[in-house]
Coordinates of C-alpha atoms in Angstrom, one line a residue:
X246 CA 6.8 8.2 -15.9
X247 CA 6.1 4.7 -17.1
X248 CA 3.3 2.4 -16.1
X249 CA 5.2 0.7 -13.3
X250 CA 5.9 4.0 -11.6
X251 CA 2.3 5.1 -12.0
X252 CA 1.1 1.8 -10.5
X253 CA 3.5 2.2 -7.6
X254 CA 2.2 5.7 -6.9
X255 CA -1.4 4.5 -7.2
X256 CA -0.8 1.6 -4.8
X257 CA 1.1 3.9 -2.4
X258 CA -1.9 6.3 -2.3
X259 CA -4.5 3.6 -2.0
X260 CA -2.5 1.9 0.9
X261 CA -2.1 5.1 2.8
X262 CA -5.8 6.1 2.2
X263 CA -7.1 2.7 3.3
X264 CA -4.9 2.5 6.4
X265 CA -6.2 5.9 7.4
X266 CA -9.7 4.7 6.8
X267 CA -9.0 1.6 8.9
X268 CA -7.9 3.9 11.7
X269 CA -11.1 5.9 11.5
X270 CA -13.2 2.7 11.5
X271 CA -11.3 1.3 14.5
X272 CA -11.7 4.5 16.4
X273 CA -15.4 4.5 15.7
X274 CA -15.7 0.8 16.6
X275 CA -14.4 1.5 20.1
X276 CA -16.0 4.9 20.6
X277 CA -18.5 5.3 23.4
X278 CA -22.1 5.4 22.3
X279 CA -22.6 2.2 20.4
X280 CA -21.7 0.8 17.0
X281 CA -23.2 3.7 15.0
X282 CA -21.1 6.4 16.6
X283 CA -18.9 8.0 13.9
X284 CA -20.6 6.3 11.0
X285 CA -21.0 9.6 9.1
X286 CA -17.3 10.1 8.9
X287 CA -16.9 6.5 7.6
X288 CA -19.4 7.3 4.8
X289 CA -17.3 10.3 3.8
X290 CA -14.1 8.2 3.7
X291 CA -15.8 5.6 1.5
X292 CA -16.7 8.2 -1.1
X293 CA -13.2 9.6 -0.9
X294 CA -11.7 6.2 -1.5
X295 CA -14.0 5.5 -4.4
X296 CA -13.2 8.8 -6.1
X297 CA -9.4 8.2 -5.6
X298 CA -9.7 4.6 -7.0
X299 CA -11.6 5.7 -10.1
X300 CA -9.3 8.7 -10.8
X301 CA -6.1 6.8 -10.0
X302 CA -7.1 3.8 -12.2
X303 CA -7.8 6.2 -15.1
X304 CA -4.4 7.9 -14.6
X305 CA -2.5 4.6 -14.4
X306 CA -3.9 3.4 -17.7
X307 CA -3.6 6.8 -19.5
X308 CA -0.7 7.1 -21.9
X309 CA 0.6 10.6 -22.6
X310 CA 2.4 9.7 -25.9
X311 CA 2.0 6.8 -28.2
X312 CA 5.8 6.3 -28.2
X313 CA 5.8 5.9 -24.4
X314 CA 7.0 2.4 -23.4
X315 CA 4.9 0.5 -20.9
X316 CA 7.8 -1.6 -19.4
X317 CA 11.2 -3.0 -20.2
X318 CA 13.8 -5.3 -18.7
X319 CA 14.7 -2.8 -16.0
X320 CA 11.1 -2.6 -14.9
X321 CA 11.0 -6.4 -14.6
X322 CA 14.1 -6.3 -12.5
X323 CA 12.7 -3.6 -10.3
X324 CA 9.4 -5.5 -9.8
X325 CA 11.3 -8.7 -8.9
X326 CA 13.4 -6.9 -6.3
X327 CA 10.3 -5.1 -4.9
X328 CA 8.5 -8.5 -4.6
X329 CA 11.5 -9.9 -2.7
X330 CA 11.6 -6.9 -0.3
X331 CA 7.8 -7.1 0.3
X332 CA 8.0 -10.9 0.9
X333 CA 10.6 -10.4 3.6
X334 CA 8.5 -7.6 5.1
X335 CA 5.4 -9.9 5.0
X336 CA 7.3 -12.5 7.2
X337 CA 8.5 -9.7 9.6
X338 CA 5.0 -8.3 9.9
X339 CA 3.3 -11.7 10.4
X340 CA 5.8 -12.5 13.2
X341 CA 5.1 -9.0 14.7
X342 CA 1.4 -9.6 14.3
X343 CA 1.7 -12.8 16.2
X344 CA 3.9 -11.4 19.1
X345 CA 2.4 -8.0 19.6
X346 CA -1.1 -9.1 20.8
X347 CA 0.7 -11.2 23.5
X348 CA 2.3 -8.0 24.8
X349 CA -1.0 -6.0 24.6
X350 CA -3.4 -8.6 26.1
X351 CA -0.9 -10.5 28.1
X352 CA -0.4 -14.3 28.1
X353 CA -3.6 -14.9 29.9
X354 CA -5.7 -12.3 28.1
X355 CA -7.7 -12.4 24.9
X356 CA -8.5 -10.2 22.0
X357 CA -11.8 -9.9 20.2
X358 CA -12.1 -12.2 17.2
X359 CA -13.3 -9.3 15.1
X360 CA -9.8 -7.8 15.3
X361 CA -8.1 -10.8 13.6
X362 CA -9.2 -9.9 10.0
X363 CA -8.4 -6.3 10.7
X364 CA -4.8 -7.3 11.7
X365 CA -4.4 -9.4 8.6
X366 CA -5.8 -6.6 6.4
X367 CA -3.4 -4.2 8.0
X368 CA -0.5 -6.5 7.3
X369 CA -1.5 -6.8 3.7
X370 CA -1.8 -3.1 3.3
X371 CA 1.6 -2.5 4.9
X372 CA 3.2 -5.1 2.6
X373 CA 1.7 -3.2 -0.4
X374 CA 3.0 0.0 1.0
X375 CA 6.5 -1.5 1.3
X376 CA 6.2 -2.8 -2.3
X377 CA 5.3 0.6 -3.7
X378 CA 8.0 2.4 -1.7
X379 CA 10.6 -0.1 -2.8
X380 CA 9.6 0.3 -6.5
X381 CA 9.8 4.1 -6.3
X382 CA 13.1 4.0 -4.3
X383 CA 14.7 1.8 -7.0
X384 CA 13.6 4.2 -9.7
X385 CA 15.0 7.1 -7.7
X386 CA 18.3 5.4 -7.0
X387 CA 18.6 4.2 -10.6
X388 CA 18.2 7.8 -12.0
X389 CA 20.9 9.1 -9.6
X390 CA 23.3 6.3 -10.6
X391 CA 22.7 7.1 -14.3
X392 CA 23.4 10.8 -13.8
X393 CA 26.6 10.1 -11.9
X394 CA 28.1 8.0 -14.7

């Protein structure tokens, strides 16, 4: 597994973990009992994320063999295609993020301003998730095509 694949797995894990963390934070924000309800679970998640980040960053930068290649032309092509797919998903998600609140709150309703950065962060994390999945899918499809030749 080269560095691009390791980075994609790391980004995939971080995106999923932070999206789950965001769901826990949102649930605790709107839980009855005030703003401090559910804070203990949030502290556990923060430690889990920090441990995952430290361990994952070490694994991404760790080389198994000195002869292991970091990247080549195929990696550059895969990254380019993944950026294109994630850019398209960014526009789709931004359009969805603009339309969905209208359906939830209605045309005359409003949403709390504190949700706007959370929506933007969710869009960013979903785009990173799409990028990682597209990188990993291209490596998987490339290996299958190579075996069938």
